[in-house]
Amino acid sequence: MNRTKIVSVNSVSVSKKILTLTLTLTLTLSLTLILAQSEELPYTVKRITDGDSMDYNPEFSPDGKQIVFVSKTESTEKIKKGEFWHKTPFYLNLWIIDSDGKNKRQLTYGKVQDFAPRFTPDGKRVLFVSNRRDNRRDVWSINTDGSNLNRIAEIEGDTGQWRTLQYPVPTPDGKGLVFILYKKESVSGVWFMDIESRKMRRITSGGNGDYF
């Protein structure tokens, strides 16, 4: 009986020591993080685009050497007619620039809306959403030199009432594509597409909408 009691006391003692050590490490790490966040880290802000257009939605290439972004140009004529954004009173085209601000060049052209650009994992192409065909928002692909413009995902077939495609993100191996589809009543779902076969399937379900 005495040996049992001694073992029990030692076990409690060890548990208390572990708990004390854990709390000490937790508090130390928390204080270190707070002190690090309170220090002002040196940084430099540099403007790399200019002009009358609005530039936004920048995305780095995988190697960090290039940036693709959206440039907005107002359609004065359509604005005067009182047309809303879904009637395209402005145009969106993609531009690409070196990360140091040099070698800026236009990537896509036309009185369309090209947006949500993402580099493919190999950095050779840019995926984006565009309404350049039949005013439908599908996923398109273009090489970084402006060649080989192709539509790679479109809303048709067995998608039912799904109408608008947004925010394409390639999988790390470059073989698949994840994106959001919206119904006409603004209910959304996350879908996956195999790029080679073009087969699509929904990977989330129901509710008021799924996003990422």
mmCIF file of C-alpha atoms in Angstrom:
data_model
loop_
_atom_site.group_PDB
_atom_site.id
_atom_site.type_symbol
_atom_site.label_atom_id
_atom_site.label_comp_id
_atom_site.label_asym_id
_atom_site.label_seq_id
_atom_site.Cartn_x
_atom_site.Cartn_y
_atom_site.Cartn_z
ATOM 1 C CA MET A 1 0.000 0.000 0.000
ATOM 2 C CA ASN A 2 2.809 2.425 0.861
ATOM 3 C CA ARG A 3 4.570 1.817 -2.441
ATOM 4 C CA THR A 4 1.348 2.575 -4.269
ATOM 5 C CA LYS A 5 1.000 5.882 -2.476
ATOM 6 C CA ILE A 6 4.609 6.863 -3.201
ATOM 7 C CA VAL A 7 4.207 6.130 -6.920
ATOM 8 C CA SER A 8 1.027 8.181 -6.997
ATOM 9 C CA VAL A 9 2.698 11.165 -5.329
ATOM 10 C CA ASN A 10 5.651 11.019 -7.721
ATOM 11 C CA SER A 11 3.280 10.841 -10.697
ATOM 12 C CA VAL A 12 1.420 13.948 -9.556
ATOM 13 C CA SER A 13 4.730 15.708 -8.936
ATOM 14 C CA VAL A 14 5.935 14.913 -12.475
ATOM 15 C CA SER A 15 2.616 16.068 -13.946
ATOM 16 C CA LYS A 16 2.898 19.392 -12.113
ATOM 17 C CA LYS A 17 6.437 19.873 -13.393
ATOM 18 C CA ILE A 18 5.336 19.181 -17.000
ATOM 19 C CA LEU A 19 2.392 21.557 -16.652
ATOM 20 C CA THR A 20 4.640 24.272 -15.175
ATOM 21 C CA LEU A 21 7.186 23.816 -17.987
ATOM 22 C CA THR A 22 4.430 23.939 -20.615
ATOM 23 C CA LEU A 23 2.943 27.132 -19.188
ATOM 24 C CA THR A 24 6.395 28.726 -18.956
ATOM 25 C CA LEU A 25 7.188 27.919 -22.614
ATOM 26 C CA THR A 26 3.755 29.151 -23.726
ATOM 27 C CA LEU A 27 4.115 32.451 -21.890
ATOM 28 C CA THR A 28 7.668 32.910 -23.161
ATOM 29 C CA LEU A 29 6.646 32.320 -26.793
ATOM 30 C CA SER A 30 3.628 34.614 -26.420
ATOM 31 C CA LEU A 31 5.737 37.440 -24.984
ATOM 32 C CA THR A 32 8.350 36.961 -27.725
ATOM 33 C CA LEU A 33 5.634 37.200 -30.394
ATOM 34 C CA ILE A 34 4.138 40.335 -28.807
ATOM 35 C CA LEU A 35 7.557 42.021 -28.642
ATOM 36 C CA ALA A 36 8.301 41.075 -32.262
ATOM 37 C CA GLN A 37 4.984 42.495 -33.434
ATOM 38 C CA SER A 38 5.512 45.716 -31.499
ATOM 39 C CA GLU A 39 8.844 46.407 -33.227
ATOM 40 C CA GLU A 40 8.705 48.406 -36.450
ATOM 41 C CA LEU A 41 10.335 46.404 -39.209
ATOM 42 C CA PRO A 42 12.074 48.406 -41.966
ATOM 43 C CA TYR A 43 10.368 48.349 -45.369
ATOM 44 C CA THR A 44 10.191 50.411 -48.539
ATOM 45 C CA VAL A 45 7.058 51.223 -50.541
ATOM 46 C CA LYS A 46 7.679 51.608 -54.258
ATOM 47 C CA ARG A 47 5.120 52.456 -56.913
ATOM 48 C CA ILE A 48 5.640 50.326 -60.008
ATOM 49 C CA THR A 49 2.642 51.349 -62.161
ATOM 50 C CA ASP A 50 1.347 54.759 -63.182
ATOM 51 C CA GLY A 51 -1.049 56.433 -65.617
ATOM 52 C CA ASP A 52 -4.771 57.245 -65.673
ATOM 53 C CA SER A 53 -6.036 53.678 -65.348
ATOM 54 C CA MET A 54 -6.734 51.861 -62.074
ATOM 55 C CA ASP A 55 -4.332 48.958 -61.524
ATOM 56 C CA TYR A 56 -5.166 46.224 -59.006
ATOM 57 C CA ASN A 57 -5.275 42.482 -58.221
ATOM 58 C CA PRO A 58 -1.475 41.899 -58.518
ATOM 59 C CA GLU A 59 -0.203 38.316 -58.467
ATOM 60 C CA PHE A 60 3.444 37.217 -58.287
ATOM 61 C CA SER A 61 4.838 34.526 -60.561
ATOM 62 C CA PRO A 62 6.073 31.377 -58.772
ATOM 63 C CA ASP A 63 9.698 32.541 -58.979
ATOM 64 C CA GLY A 64 8.804 36.055 -57.791
ATOM 65 C CA LYS A 65 10.315 37.726 -60.864
ATOM 66 C CA GLN A 66 7.085 38.903 -62.526
ATOM 67 C CA ILE A 67 3.741 40.377 -61.505
ATOM 68 C CA VAL A 68 0.507 40.127 -63.454
ATOM 69 C CA PHE A 69 -2.240 42.630 -62.668
ATOM 70 C CA VAL A 70 -5.569 44.009 -63.857
ATOM 71 C CA SER A 71 -5.814 47.464 -65.426
ATOM 72 C CA LYS A 72 -9.201 49.186 -65.583
ATOM 73 C CA THR A 73 -10.200 51.617 -68.330
ATOM 74 C CA GLU A 74 -13.491 53.513 -68.076
ATOM 75 C CA SER A 75 -15.910 53.421 -71.012
ATOM 76 C CA THR A 76 -17.051 57.045 -70.996
ATOM 77 C CA GLU A 77 -19.602 56.467 -73.740
ATOM 78 C CA LYS A 78 -21.351 53.647 -71.886
ATOM 79 C CA ILE A 79 -21.250 55.501 -68.580
ATOM 80 C CA LYS A 80 -23.043 58.427 -70.214
ATOM 81 C CA LYS A 81 -25.734 55.994 -71.347
ATOM 82 C CA GLY A 82 -26.255 55.001 -67.714
ATOM 83 C CA GLU A 83 -25.123 51.411 -68.114
ATOM 84 C CA PHE A 84 -24.199 49.478 -64.962
ATOM 85 C CA TRP A 85 -21.090 47.382 -64.359
ATOM 86 C CA HIS A 86 -22.691 44.173 -65.646
ATOM 87 C CA LYS A 87 -23.253 45.907 -68.990
ATOM 88 C CA THR A 88 -19.502 46.621 -69.127
ATOM 89 C CA PRO A 89 -19.188 50.424 -68.676
ATOM 90 C CA PHE A 90 -15.492 49.736 -68.120
ATOM 91 C CA TYR A 91 -12.897 47.431 -69.631
ATOM 92 C CA LEU A 92 -10.392 45.232 -67.813
ATOM 93 C CA ASN A 93 -7.201 43.960 -69.406
ATOM 94 C CA LEU A 94 -4.200 42.126 -68.001
ATOM 95 C CA TRP A 95 -0.710 43.550 -67.859
ATOM 96 C CA ILE A 96 2.553 41.938 -66.801
ATOM 97 C CA ILE A 97 5.601 43.627 -65.316
ATOM 98 C CA ASP A 98 8.924 42.633 -63.775
ATOM 99 C CA SER A 99 8.806 42.716 -59.976
ATOM 100 C CA ASP A 100 11.279 45.639 -59.945
ATOM 101 C CA GLY A 101 8.850 47.756 -62.009
ATOM 102 C CA LYS A 102 10.634 47.358 -65.346
ATOM 103 C CA ASN A 103 9.481 45.873 -68.660
ATOM 104 C CA LYS A 104 5.769 46.633 -68.341
ATOM 105 C CA ARG A 105 3.704 45.261 -71.217
ATOM 106 C CA GLN A 106 0.062 44.561 -71.988
ATOM 107 C CA LEU A 107 -0.954 40.907 -71.954
ATOM 108 C CA THR A 108 -4.628 40.926 -73.069
ATOM 109 C CA TYR A 109 -6.563 43.333 -75.291
ATOM 110 C CA GLY A 110 -10.125 44.168 -76.213
ATOM 111 C CA LYS A 111 -13.269 45.848 -74.908
ATOM 112 C CA VAL A 112 -13.800 43.039 -72.415
ATOM 113 C CA GLN A 113 -13.395 42.272 -68.732
ATOM 114 C CA ASP A 114 -10.350 40.107 -67.971
ATOM 115 C CA PHE A 115 -9.698 39.675 -64.246
ATOM 116 C CA ALA A 116 -8.671 37.332 -61.373
ATOM 117 C CA PRO A 117 -5.299 36.381 -62.939
ATOM 118 C CA ARG A 118 -3.189 33.537 -61.529
ATOM 119 C CA PHE A 119 0.097 32.126 -62.787
ATOM 120 C CA THR A 120 0.281 28.411 -63.492
ATOM 121 C CA PRO A 121 2.737 26.524 -61.231
ATOM 122 C CA ASP A 122 5.397 26.453 -63.984
ATOM 123 C CA GLY A 123 5.095 30.241 -64.447
ATOM 124 C CA LYS A 124 4.636 29.927 -68.207
ATOM 125 C CA ARG A 125 0.943 30.821 -68.437
ATOM 126 C CA VAL A 126 -1.646 33.007 -66.765
ATOM 127 C CA LEU A 127 -5.162 31.801 -66.011
ATOM 128 C CA PHE A 128 -7.930 34.373 -65.709
ATOM 129 C CA VAL A 129 -11.667 34.975 -65.948
ATOM 130 C CA SER A 130 -13.055 36.766 -68.996
ATOM 131 C CA ASN A 131 -16.365 37.607 -70.640
ATOM 132 C CA ARG A 132 -14.735 37.863 -74.076
ATOM 133 C CA ARG A 133 -17.008 35.245 -75.637
ATOM 134 C CA ASP A 134 -20.804 35.651 -75.549
ATOM 135 C CA ASN A 135 -20.414 37.863 -72.454
ATOM 136 C CA ARG A 136 -20.050 34.703 -70.340
ATOM 137 C CA ARG A 137 -17.473 34.553 -67.580
ATOM 138 C CA ASP A 138 -15.295 31.565 -68.335
ATOM 139 C CA VAL A 139 -11.680 30.631 -67.514
ATOM 140 C CA TRP A 140 -9.078 31.485 -70.119
ATOM 141 C CA SER A 141 -5.355 30.816 -70.455
ATOM 142 C CA ILE A 142 -2.609 32.839 -72.115
ATOM 143 C CA ASN A 143 1.163 32.471 -72.349
ATOM 144 C CA THR A 144 3.224 35.138 -70.589
ATOM 145 C CA ASP A 145 4.410 36.397 -73.993
ATOM 146 C CA GLY A 146 0.789 37.052 -75.053
ATOM 147 C CA SER A 147 0.458 34.025 -77.332
ATOM 148 C CA ASN A 148 -1.846 31.010 -77.264
ATOM 149 C CA LEU A 149 -5.026 32.560 -75.856
ATOM 150 C CA ASN A 150 -7.494 29.748 -75.113
ATOM 151 C CA ARG A 151 -10.703 29.187 -73.208
ATOM 152 C CA ILE A 152 -10.103 26.207 -70.888
ATOM 153 C CA ALA A 153 -13.251 26.122 -68.755
ATOM 154 C CA GLU A 154 -16.762 27.141 -69.676
ATOM 155 C CA ILE A 155 -20.172 26.999 -68.072
ATOM 156 C CA GLU A 156 -22.161 24.513 -70.061
ATOM 157 C CA GLY A 157 -23.099 20.849 -70.052
ATOM 158 C CA ASP A 158 -24.192 19.289 -66.762
ATOM 159 C CA THR A 159 -23.728 22.339 -64.500
ATOM 160 C CA GLY A 160 -27.494 22.918 -64.352
ATOM 161 C CA GLN A 161 -28.421 26.420 -63.239
ATOM 162 C CA TRP A 162 -24.838 27.513 -62.586
ATOM 163 C CA ARG A 163 -24.123 30.693 -64.488
ATOM 164 C CA THR A 164 -21.019 32.656 -63.404
ATOM 165 C CA LEU A 165 -17.471 31.379 -62.880
ATOM 166 C CA GLN A 166 -14.984 33.189 -60.630
ATOM 167 C CA TYR A 167 -11.507 32.997 -59.026
ATOM 168 C CA PRO A 168 -9.748 30.081 -60.756
ATOM 169 C CA VAL A 169 -6.824 28.570 -58.826
ATOM 170 C CA PRO A 170 -4.605 25.880 -60.403
ATOM 171 C CA THR A 171 -3.636 22.847 -58.356
ATOM 172 C CA PRO A 172 0.088 22.555 -57.406
ATOM 173 C CA ASP A 173 0.691 19.949 -60.146
ATOM 174 C CA GLY A 174 -0.991 22.166 -62.765
ATOM 175 C CA LYS A 175 -3.360 19.388 -63.816
ATOM 176 C CA GLY A 176 -6.494 20.663 -62.105
ATOM 177 C CA LEU A 177 -8.393 23.826 -61.489
ATOM 178 C CA VAL A 178 -10.479 24.916 -58.498
ATOM 179 C CA PHE A 179 -12.973 27.757 -58.879
ATOM 180 C CA ILE A 180 -16.268 29.171 -57.654
ATOM 181 C CA LEU A 181 -19.488 28.914 -59.644
ATOM 182 C CA TYR A 182 -22.446 31.150 -58.918
ATOM 183 C CA LYS A 183 -26.085 30.425 -59.575
ATOM 184 C CA LYS A 184 -28.342 33.101 -61.006
ATOM 185 C CA GLU A 185 -29.662 33.797 -57.496
ATOM 186 C CA SER A 186 -26.097 34.363 -56.166
ATOM 187 C CA VAL A 187 -25.719 30.990 -54.436
ATOM 188 C CA SER A 188 -22.152 29.768 -54.890
ATOM 189 C CA GLY A 189 -20.302 26.464 -54.855
ATOM 190 C CA VAL A 190 -16.671 25.344 -55.145
ATOM 191 C CA TRP A 191 -15.929 23.179 -58.168
ATOM 192 C CA PHE A 192 -12.955 21.190 -59.481
ATOM 193 C CA MET A 193 -12.023 20.595 -63.112
ATOM 194 C CA ASP A 194 -9.485 18.211 -64.616
ATOM 195 C CA ILE A 195 -7.811 20.406 -67.239
ATOM 196 C CA GLU A 196 -6.992 17.601 -69.685
ATOM 197 C CA SER A 197 -10.436 15.973 -69.783
ATOM 198 C CA ARG A 198 -12.359 19.209 -69.006
ATOM 199 C CA LYS A 199 -14.571 17.192 -66.627
ATOM 200 C CA MET A 200 -16.064 19.242 -63.789
ATOM 201 C CA ARG A 201 -17.514 18.263 -60.434
ATOM 202 C CA ARG A 202 -18.739 20.127 -57.409
ATOM 203 C CA ILE A 203 -16.652 19.560 -54.256
ATOM 204 C CA THR A 204 -18.814 21.497 -51.763
ATOM 205 C CA SER A 205 -22.519 21.349 -51.126
ATOM 206 C CA GLY A 206 -25.610 23.328 -50.247
ATOM 207 C CA GLY A 207 -26.182 26.213 -47.880
ATOM 208 C CA ASN A 208 -26.143 29.888 -48.772
ATOM 209 C CA GLY A 209 -22.866 29.633 -50.597
ATOM 210 C CA ASP A 210 -19.340 28.208 -50.415
ATOM 211 C CA TYR A 211 -16.263 30.371 -50.958
ATOM 212 C CA PHE A 212 -12.497 30.348 -50.573
#
